[in-house]
Coordinates of N, CA, C and O and ligand atoms in Angstrom, one line a residue:
M1 N 121.9 77.2 85.6 CA 121.1 77.3 86.8 C 122.0 77.1 88.0 O 122.8 76.2 88.1
R2 N 121.8 78.0 89.0 CA 122.5 77.9 90.2 C 121.7 77.2 91.2 O 120.7 77.8 91.8
N3 N 122.0 75.9 91.4 CA 121.2 75.1 92.4 C 122.0 75.1 93.7 O 123.2 74.7 93.7
A4 N 121.3 75.4 94.8 CA 122.0 75.4 96.1 C 121.3 74.5 97.1 O 120.1 74.2 96.9
V5 N 122.0 74.1 98.1 CA 121.4 73.3 99.2 C 121.7 74.1 100.5 O 122.7 74.7 100.7
Y6 N 120.7 74.1 101.4 CA 120.8 74.7 102.7 C 120.6 73.6 103.6 O 119.4 73.2 103.9
P7 N 121.6 72.9 104.2 CA 121.5 71.8 105.1 C 121.4 72.3 106.6 O 122.0 73.3 106.9
G8 N 120.7 71.5 107.4 CA 120.7 71.8 108.8 C 119.7 70.9 109.5 O 119.1 70.0 108.9
S9 N 119.6 71.1 110.8 CA 118.6 70.4 111.6 C 117.2 71.0 111.6 O 116.2 70.3 111.6
F10 N 117.2 72.3 111.6 CA 115.9 73.1 111.6 C 114.9 72.6 112.6 O 113.7 72.4 112.2
D11 N 115.3 72.3 113.8 CA 114.4 71.8 114.8 C 114.3 72.8 115.9 O 114.9 72.6 117.0
P12 N 113.4 73.8 115.9 CA 112.6 74.1 114.8 C 113.1 75.1 113.8 O 114.2 75.7 114.1
F13 N 112.5 75.3 112.7 CA 112.8 76.3 111.7 C 112.5 77.7 112.3 O 111.4 78.0 112.8
T14 N 113.5 78.6 112.4 CA 113.4 79.9 113.1 C 113.3 81.1 112.1 O 113.6 80.9 110.8
N15 N 113.1 82.2 112.6 CA 113.2 83.4 111.8 C 114.6 83.6 111.2 O 114.8 84.3 110.1
G16 N 115.6 83.2 112.0 CA 117.0 83.3 111.5 C 117.2 82.4 110.2 O 117.8 82.9 109.3
H17 N 116.6 81.2 110.2 CA 116.7 80.3 109.1 C 116.0 80.9 107.9 O 116.4 80.9 106.8
L18 N 114.8 81.5 108.2 CA 113.9 82.1 107.1 C 114.7 83.2 106.5 O 114.7 83.4 105.2
D19 N 115.4 84.0 107.3 CA 116.1 85.2 106.7 C 117.3 84.6 105.7 O 117.4 85.2 104.7
I20 N 117.9 83.6 106.2 CA 119.0 83.0 105.3 C 118.4 82.5 104.0 O 118.9 82.7 102.9
V21 N 117.2 81.8 104.1 CA 116.6 81.3 102.9 C 116.2 82.5 101.9 O 116.5 82.4 100.8
E22 N 115.5 83.5 102.5 CA 115.1 84.6 101.6 C 116.2 85.3 101.0 O 116.2 85.7 99.8
R23 N 117.3 85.5 101.8 CA 118.5 86.3 101.2 C 119.2 85.4 100.2 O 119.7 85.9 99.2
S24 N 119.2 84.1 100.4 CA 120.0 83.2 99.5 C 119.2 83.2 98.1 O 119.9 83.0 97.1
L25 N 117.9 83.4 98.1 CA 117.2 83.4 96.9 C 117.5 84.6 96.0 O 117.1 84.6 94.8
R26 N 118.2 85.5 96.5 CA 118.6 86.7 95.7 C 119.8 86.3 94.8 O 120.1 86.9 93.8
V27 N 120.5 85.2 95.2 CA 121.7 84.9 94.4 C 121.7 83.5 93.8 O 122.5 83.1 93.0
V28 N 120.7 82.6 94.2 CA 120.6 81.3 93.6 C 119.3 81.2 92.9 O 118.3 81.9 93.2
D29 N 119.2 80.2 91.9 CA 118.0 80.0 91.2 C 117.1 79.0 91.9 O 115.8 79.1 91.8
S30 N 117.6 78.0 92.5 CA 116.9 77.0 93.2 C 117.5 76.6 94.5 O 118.8 76.6 94.6
L31 N 116.7 76.4 95.5 CA 117.3 76.1 96.9 C 116.6 74.8 97.3 O 115.4 74.7 97.4
T32 N 117.4 73.8 97.7 CA 116.9 72.7 98.4 C 117.3 72.7 99.8 O 118.5 72.8 100.1
I33 N 116.3 72.7 100.7 CA 116.6 72.6 102.1 C 116.7 71.1 102.5 O 115.8 70.4 102.2
A34 N 117.8 70.8 103.0 CA 118.1 69.4 103.4 C 118.0 69.3 104.9 O 118.9 69.7 105.6
V35 N 117.0 68.6 105.3 CA 116.8 68.4 106.8 C 117.5 67.2 107.2 O 117.1 66.0 106.8
L36 N 118.5 67.3 108.0 CA 119.4 66.2 108.5 C 118.6 65.3 109.4 O 118.0 65.8 110.4
K37 N 118.6 64.0 109.1 CA 118.0 63.0 110.1 C 119.0 62.8 111.1 O 119.8 61.8 111.1
N38 N 119.1 63.7 112.1 CA 120.1 63.7 113.1 C 119.7 63.0 114.3 O 118.6 63.3 114.9
T39 N 120.5 62.0 114.7 CA 120.0 61.2 115.9 C 120.7 61.7 117.1 O 120.2 61.3 118.2
S40 N 121.7 62.5 117.1 CA 122.5 62.8 118.3 C 121.8 64.0 119.1 O 121.9 64.0 120.3
K41 N 121.1 64.9 118.4 CA 120.5 66.0 119.2 C 119.1 65.6 119.6 O 118.3 64.9 118.9
K42 N 118.7 66.0 120.8 CA 117.4 65.8 121.3 C 116.4 66.6 120.5 O 116.5 67.9 120.4
S43 N 115.5 66.0 119.8 CA 114.6 66.8 118.9 C 113.2 67.0 119.4 O 112.7 66.2 120.2
M44 N 112.6 68.1 118.9 CA 111.2 68.4 119.2 C 110.3 67.8 118.1 O 109.3 67.2 118.4
F45 N 110.7 68.0 116.9 CA 109.9 67.5 115.8 C 110.7 66.4 115.1 O 111.9 66.5 114.9
T46 N 109.9 65.4 114.5 CA 110.7 64.4 113.7 C 111.1 65.1 112.4 O 110.5 66.1 112.0
P47 N 112.1 64.5 111.7 CA 112.5 65.1 110.5 C 111.4 65.3 109.5 O 111.2 66.3 108.8
D48 N 110.4 64.3 109.4 CA 109.3 64.5 108.5 C 108.3 65.6 108.9 O 107.8 66.3 108.1
E49 N 108.2 65.8 110.2 CA 107.3 66.9 110.7 C 108.0 68.2 110.3 O 107.3 69.2 109.9
R50 N 109.3 68.3 110.5 CA 110.0 69.5 110.1 C 109.8 69.9 108.7 O 109.6 71.0 108.3
V51 N 110.0 68.8 107.8 CA 109.8 69.0 106.4 C 108.4 69.6 106.1 O 108.2 70.6 105.3
D52 N 107.4 69.0 106.7 CA 106.0 69.4 106.6 C 105.8 70.8 106.9 O 105.3 71.6 106.2
I53 N 106.4 71.2 108.1 CA 106.2 72.6 108.6 C 106.9 73.5 107.6 O 106.4 74.6 107.3
M54 N 108.1 73.2 107.2 CA 108.9 74.2 106.4 C 108.3 74.3 105.0 O 108.3 75.4 104.4
R55 N 107.7 73.2 104.5 CA 107.0 73.3 103.2 C 105.8 74.3 103.3 O 105.6 75.1 102.3
E56 N 105.2 74.2 104.4 CA 104.0 75.2 104.6 C 104.5 76.6 104.8 O 104.0 77.5 104.1
V57 N 105.6 76.8 105.6 CA 106.1 78.2 105.7 C 106.6 78.7 104.4 O 106.5 79.9 104.1
L58 N 107.2 77.9 103.6 CA 107.9 78.3 102.4 C 107.1 78.1 101.1 O 107.7 78.2 100.0
K59 N 105.8 77.9 101.2 CA 105.0 77.5 100.0 C 104.9 78.6 99.0 O 104.7 78.3 97.8
K60 N 105.2 79.8 99.4 CA 105.1 80.9 98.4 C 106.4 81.0 97.6 O 106.5 81.8 96.6
Y61 N 107.4 80.2 97.8 CA 108.6 80.1 97.0 C 108.7 78.9 96.2 O 109.1 77.8 96.7
P62 N 108.3 78.9 94.9 CA 108.2 77.7 94.1 C 109.6 77.1 93.9 O 109.8 76.0 93.5
Q63 N 110.6 78.0 94.0 CA 112.0 77.6 93.7 C 112.7 76.9 95.0 O 113.8 76.5 94.9
V64 N 111.9 76.8 96.0 CA 112.5 76.1 97.2 C 111.8 74.8 97.4 O 110.6 74.6 97.3
K65 N 112.7 73.7 97.6 CA 112.3 72.3 97.9 C 112.7 72.0 99.3 O 113.8 72.4 99.7
V66 N 112.0 71.2 100.0 CA 112.4 70.7 101.3 C 112.4 69.2 101.3 O 111.4 68.6 101.0
E67 N 113.5 68.6 101.8 CA 113.7 67.2 101.8 C 114.4 66.7 103.0 O 115.2 67.6 103.6
T68 N 114.3 65.5 103.4 CA 115.2 65.0 104.5 C 116.4 64.4 103.8 O 116.4 64.1 102.7
F69 N 117.5 64.3 104.6 CA 118.7 63.6 104.1 C 119.5 63.0 105.2 O 119.4 63.5 106.3
E70 N 120.1 61.9 104.8 CA 121.1 61.3 105.8 C 122.3 60.8 105.0 O 122.2 60.8 103.8
G71 N 123.4 60.6 105.7 CA 124.6 60.3 104.9 C 125.4 61.6 104.7 O 125.3 62.6 105.4
L72 N 126.2 61.6 103.6 CA 127.1 62.7 103.3 C 126.4 63.7 102.5 O 125.8 63.4 101.5
L73 N 126.7 65.0 102.9 CA 126.1 66.1 102.1 C 126.6 66.1 100.7 O 125.9 66.4 99.7
V74 N 127.9 65.7 100.5 CA 128.5 65.8 99.2 C 127.8 64.7 98.2 O 127.6 65.0 97.1
D75 N 127.3 63.6 98.8 CA 126.6 62.7 97.9 C 125.2 63.2 97.5 O 124.8 63.1 96.4
F76 N 124.6 63.9 98.5 CA 123.3 64.5 98.2 C 123.5 65.5 97.1 O 122.7 65.6 96.2
C77 N 124.5 66.3 97.1 CA 124.8 67.3 96.1 C 125.1 66.7 94.8 O 124.6 67.1 93.7
R78 N 126.0 65.6 94.8 CA 126.4 65.0 93.5 C 125.1 64.5 92.8 O 125.0 64.7 91.6
T79 N 124.2 63.8 93.5 CA 123.1 63.2 92.8 C 122.1 64.3 92.3 O 121.3 63.9 91.5
R80 N 122.1 65.5 92.9 CA 121.1 66.5 92.4 C 121.8 67.6 91.7 O 121.1 68.6 91.4
N81 N 123.0 67.4 91.3 CA 123.7 68.4 90.5 C 123.7 69.8 91.2 O 123.5 70.8 90.6
I82 N 124.0 69.7 92.5 CA 124.1 70.9 93.4 C 125.6 71.2 93.6 O 126.3 70.3 94.0
R83 N 126.0 72.5 93.4 CA 127.4 72.8 93.7 C 127.6 74.0 94.7 O 128.7 74.4 94.8
I84 N 126.5 74.4 95.2 CA 126.6 75.5 96.2 C 125.9 75.1 97.5 O 124.8 74.6 97.5
V85 N 126.7 75.3 98.6 CA 126.1 75.0 99.9 C 125.9 76.4 100.6 O 126.8 77.2 100.6
I86 N 124.7 76.6 101.2 CA 124.4 77.8 101.9 C 124.5 77.5 103.4 O 123.9 76.5 103.9
R87 N 125.2 78.3 104.2 CA 125.2 78.2 105.6 C 125.1 79.6 106.2 O 125.5 80.6 105.6
G88 N 124.5 79.7 107.4 CA 124.4 80.9 108.1 C 125.5 81.1 109.2 O 125.9 80.1 109.8
L89 N 125.9 82.3 109.4 CA 126.9 82.5 110.5 C 126.3 83.6 111.4 O 125.9 84.6 111.0
R90 N 126.2 83.2 112.7 CA 125.7 84.2 113.7 C 126.8 84.9 114.4 O 126.8 86.1 114.4
A91 N 127.7 84.2 115.0 CA 128.7 84.9 115.8 C 130.0 84.1 115.6 O 130.0 83.1 114.9
V92 N 131.1 84.6 116.2 CA 132.4 84.0 116.1 C 132.3 82.5 116.5 O 133.0 81.7 116.0
S93 N 131.4 82.2 117.5 CA 131.2 80.9 118.0 C 130.8 79.9 116.9 O 131.1 78.7 117.0
D94 N 130.2 80.3 115.9 CA 129.8 79.4 114.8 C 131.0 79.1 113.9 O 131.0 78.1 113.1
F95 N 132.0 79.9 113.9 CA 133.1 79.9 112.9 C 133.8 78.6 112.8 O 134.0 78.0 111.7
D96 N 134.4 78.1 114.0 CA 135.2 77.0 113.9 C 134.5 75.8 113.4 O 135.1 75.0 112.6
Y97 N 133.3 75.5 113.8 CA 132.5 74.4 113.4 C 132.2 74.5 111.9 O 132.5 73.5 111.0
E98 N 131.8 75.6 111.4 CA 131.5 75.8 110.0 C 132.7 75.7 109.1 O 132.7 75.2 108.0
H99 N 133.9 76.2 109.7 CA 135.1 76.2 108.9 C 135.5 74.7 108.7 O 136.0 74.2 107.6
A100 N 135.4 73.9 109.7 CA 135.8 72.5 109.7 C 135.0 71.7 108.7 O 135.5 71.0 107.9
I101 N 133.7 72.0 108.7 CA 132.8 71.3 107.8 C 133.1 71.8 106.4 O 133.1 70.9 105.4
F102 N 133.3 73.0 106.2 CA 133.6 73.6 104.9 C 134.9 72.9 104.3 O 134.9 72.5 103.1
L103 N 135.9 72.8 105.1 CA 137.2 72.2 104.6 C 137.0 70.7 104.3 O 137.5 70.2 103.2
M104 N 136.2 70.0 105.1 CA 136.0 68.6 104.8 C 135.1 68.4 103.6 O 135.5 67.6 102.7
N105 N 134.1 69.2 103.4 CA 133.2 69.1 102.2 C 134.0 69.4 100.9 O 133.9 68.7 99.9
R106 N 134.9 70.4 101.1 CA 135.8 70.8 99.9 C 136.8 69.7 99.5 O 137.1 69.4 98.3
K107 N 137.2 69.0 100.5 CA 138.1 67.8 100.3 C 137.4 66.7 99.6 O 137.9 66.1 98.6
L108 N 136.2 66.5 100.0 CA 135.3 65.3 99.5 C 134.8 65.7 98.1 O 134.6 64.8 97.2
L109 N 134.5 66.9 97.9 CA 134.0 67.3 96.5 C 134.5 68.7 96.2 O 133.9 69.7 96.5
P110 N 135.7 68.7 95.5 CA 136.4 70.0 95.3 C 135.7 71.1 94.6 O 135.9 72.3 94.9
D111 N 134.7 70.8 93.7 CA 134.1 71.9 93.1 C 132.8 72.3 93.8 O 131.9 73.1 93.2
L112 N 132.6 71.9 95.0 CA 131.5 72.3 95.9 C 131.9 73.7 96.5 O 133.0 73.8 97.1
E113 N 131.1 74.7 96.4 CA 131.4 76.0 97.0 C 130.4 76.2 98.1 O 129.3 76.0 98.0
T114 N 130.9 76.7 99.2 CA 130.1 77.1 100.4 C 129.9 78.6 100.5 O 130.9 79.3 100.4
M115 N 128.7 79.1 100.6 CA 128.5 80.5 100.8 C 127.9 80.8 102.2 O 127.0 80.1 102.6
F116 N 128.6 81.7 102.9 CA 128.1 82.0 104.2 C 127.4 83.3 104.2 O 127.9 84.3 103.8
L117 N 126.2 83.3 104.8 CA 125.5 84.5 105.0 C 125.5 84.9 106.4 O 125.1 84.0 107.3
M118 N 125.7 86.1 106.8 CA 125.8 86.5 108.1 C 124.5 87.0 108.6 O 123.7 87.6 107.9
A119 N 124.1 86.5 109.8 CA 122.8 86.9 110.4 C 122.7 88.4 110.7 O 123.7 89.0 111.1
G120 N 121.6 89.0 110.4 CA 121.4 90.4 110.7 C 121.2 90.5 112.2 O 121.1 89.5 112.9
S121 N 121.3 91.8 112.8 CA 121.3 92.0 114.2 C 120.0 91.4 114.9 O 120.1 90.9 116.0
D122 N 118.9 91.4 114.2 CA 117.7 91.0 114.8 C 117.7 89.4 115.0 O 116.9 88.9 115.8
N123 N 118.4 88.8 114.2 CA 118.4 87.3 114.2 C 119.6 86.7 114.8 O 119.6 85.4 115.0
S124 N 120.6 87.4 115.1 CA 121.9 86.8 115.4 C 121.8 86.1 116.8 O 122.7 85.2 117.0
F125 N 120.9 86.3 117.6 CA 120.8 85.6 118.9 C 119.8 84.5 118.8 O 119.6 83.7 119.8
I126 N 119.1 84.2 117.6 CA 118.1 83.1 117.6 C 118.8 81.8 117.3 O 119.5 81.7 116.3
S127 N 118.5 80.8 118.2 CA 119.0 79.5 117.9 C 117.9 78.5 118.2 O 117.1 78.7 119.1
S128 N 117.8 77.4 117.4 CA 116.8 76.5 117.6 C 116.8 75.8 119.0 O 115.8 75.7 119.6
T129 N 118.0 75.6 119.5 CA 118.2 75.0 120.8 C 117.7 75.9 121.9 O 116.9 75.4 122.7
I130 N 118.0 77.2 121.8 CA 117.5 78.1 122.9 C 116.0 78.3 122.7 O 115.2 78.3 123.7
V131 N 115.5 78.4 121.5 CA 114.0 78.5 121.2 C 113.3 77.3 121.9 O 112.3 77.5 122.6
K132 N 113.9 76.1 121.7 CA 113.2 74.9 122.3 C 113.2 75.0 123.8 O 112.2 74.7 124.5
E133 N 114.3 75.4 124.4 CA 114.5 75.4 125.8 C 113.5 76.4 126.4 O 112.8 76.1 127.4
V134 N 113.4 77.6 125.8 CA 112.6 78.7 126.4 C 111.1 78.3 126.2 O 110.3 78.5 127.2
A135 N 110.7 77.7 125.1 CA 109.4 77.3 124.9 C 109.0 76.2 125.9 O 107.9 76.2 126.4
H136 N 110.0 75.3 126.1 CA 109.7 74.2 127.1 C 109.3 74.8 128.5 O 108.4 74.2 129.1
F137 N 109.9 75.9 128.9 CA 109.7 76.4 130.2 C 108.6 77.5 130.2 O 108.5 78.3 131.1
G138 N 107.9 77.6 129.0 CA 106.8 78.6 128.9 C 107.1 80.0 128.5 O 106.3 80.9 128.6
G139 N 108.4 80.2 128.1 CA 108.7 81.5 127.7 C 108.1 81.9 126.3 O 107.8 80.9 125.5
N140 N 108.0 83.1 126.0 CA 107.4 83.6 124.8 C 108.5 83.7 123.7 O 109.4 84.4 123.7
I141 N 108.3 82.8 122.6 CA 109.3 82.9 121.5 C 108.6 83.2 120.2 O 109.1 82.9 119.1
A142 N 107.4 83.8 120.3 CA 106.5 84.0 119.2 C 107.2 84.9 118.1 O 107.0 84.8 116.9
D143 N 108.1 85.8 118.6 CA 108.8 86.7 117.6 C 110.1 86.1 117.0 O 110.8 86.7 116.3
Q144 N 110.4 84.8 117.4 CA 111.6 84.2 116.9 C 111.4 83.1 115.9 O 112.3 82.6 115.3
V145 N 110.1 82.7 115.7 CA 109.8 81.7 114.7 C 108.6 82.1 113.9 O 107.8 82.9 114.3
P146 N 108.6 81.6 112.6 CA 107.3 81.9 111.8 C 106.1 81.5 112.6 O 106.1 80.5 113.3
A147 N 105.0 82.1 112.2 CA 103.7 81.9 113.0 C 103.3 80.4 112.8 O 102.8 79.8 113.8
I148 N 103.5 79.8 111.7 CA 103.1 78.4 111.5 C 104.0 77.5 112.5 O 103.5 76.5 113.0
V149 N 105.2 77.8 112.6 CA 106.1 77.0 113.5 C 105.6 77.2 114.9 O 105.5 76.2 115.7
F150 N 105.3 78.4 115.3 CA 104.8 78.7 116.7 C 103.5 77.9 117.0 O 103.5 77.2 118.0
E151 N 102.6 77.9 116.1 CA 101.4 77.1 116.2 C 101.7 75.6 116.4 O 101.1 74.9 117.3
R152 N 102.6 75.1 115.6 CA 102.9 73.7 115.7 C 103.6 73.3 117.0 O 103.5 72.2 117.5
M153 N 104.4 74.3 117.5 CA 105.1 74.1 118.7 C 104.0 74.1 119.9 O 104.1 73.2 120.8
Q154 N 103.0 74.9 119.8 CA 102.0 75.0 120.9 C 101.2 73.7 120.9 O 101.0 73.1 121.9
K155 N 100.9 73.2 119.6 CA 100.2 71.9 119.5 C 101.0 70.7 120.1 O 100.4 69.9 120.8
K156 N 102.3 70.7 119.7 CA 103.1 69.7 120.3 C 103.2 69.7 121.7 O 103.1 68.6 122.4
K157 N 103.2 70.8 122.3 CA 103.3 71.0 123.8 C 102.0 70.5 124.5 O 102.0 69.8 125.4
S158 N 100.9 70.9 123.8 CA 99.6 70.4 124.5 C 99.5 68.9 124.3 O 98.9 68.3 125.2
Q159 N 100.0 68.3 123.2 CA 100.0 66.8 123.1 C 100.8 66.2 124.2 O 100.4 65.2 124.8
H160 N 101.9 66.8 124.5 CA 102.8 66.3 125.5 C 102.2 66.4 126.9 O 102.3 65.5 127.7
T161 N 101.5 67.5 127.2 CA 100.9 67.6 128.5 C 99.7 66.7 128.7 O 99.4 66.3 129.8
E162 N 99.0 66.5 127.5 CA 97.8 65.6 127.6 C 98.3 64.1 127.9 O 97.7 63.4 128.7
S163 N 99.4 63.7 127.3 CA 99.8 62.3 127.4 C 100.6 62.0 128.7 O 101.0 62.9 129.4
Ligands
LIG201 P1 123.0 72.5 112.3 O1 122.6 71.3 113.2 O2 123.5 72.0 111.0 O3 123.8 73.6 113.0 P2 120.8 74.4 112.4 O4 119.4 74.1 112.1 O5 121.1 74.7 113.8 O6 121.6 73.1 112.0 O7 121.4 75.5 111.5 C1 121.4 75.4 110.1 C2 122.2 76.5 109.5 O8 121.6 77.8 109.8 C3 123.6 76.7 110.1 O9 124.5 77.2 109.1 C4 123.5 77.7 111.2 O10 124.7 78.4 111.4 C5 122.4 78.6 110.5 N1 121.6 79.4 111.4 C6 121.0 78.9 112.6 N2 120.4 79.9 113.2 C7 120.6 81.0 112.5 C8 120.3 82.4 112.7 N3 119.6 82.8 113.7 N4 120.7 83.3 111.8 C9 121.4 82.9 110.7 N5 121.8 81.6 110.5 C10 121.4 80.7 111.4

């Protein structure tokens, strides 16, 4: 069994992330999406809300699990018998950061392999941070996130304006 993990913030889950998930399923048997409980980035959805949304978006894929995680990715992998990490690469600007994490993870768990999938041209400009910013100022991001994510973002926005 080729078990893989796709770690990230996914705040929110975009069409770019979805593309990486769907393409990785061509090469792995099971995929666990690990939603980082990240305190440093300003977030739109709580980690539990993100898990909930992504489970809904990905419910047609029984081989995909979505969980939150904190601590070291290598520990997450060790306890679940995962030896493949999936990451997406959009542009050269992603490279340095991804390379540094790859080297560190490899040092911590030498038999962990990282697979990088490159974003297709339609998705290479999509980022959760930009999607959040544009949505905040009323711009249309409907074609950059799955419909379920779009609805949840609208709902979140109306809750904010009501309070
Ligand atoms: P992180 O905070 O770990 O960067 P993200 O949710 O921003 O979390 O991204 C998770 C992974 O998905 C990273 O490997 C990132 O490069 C990749 N990714 C993000 N957006 C896209 C996209 N539009 N196309 C392909 N990969 C992407």
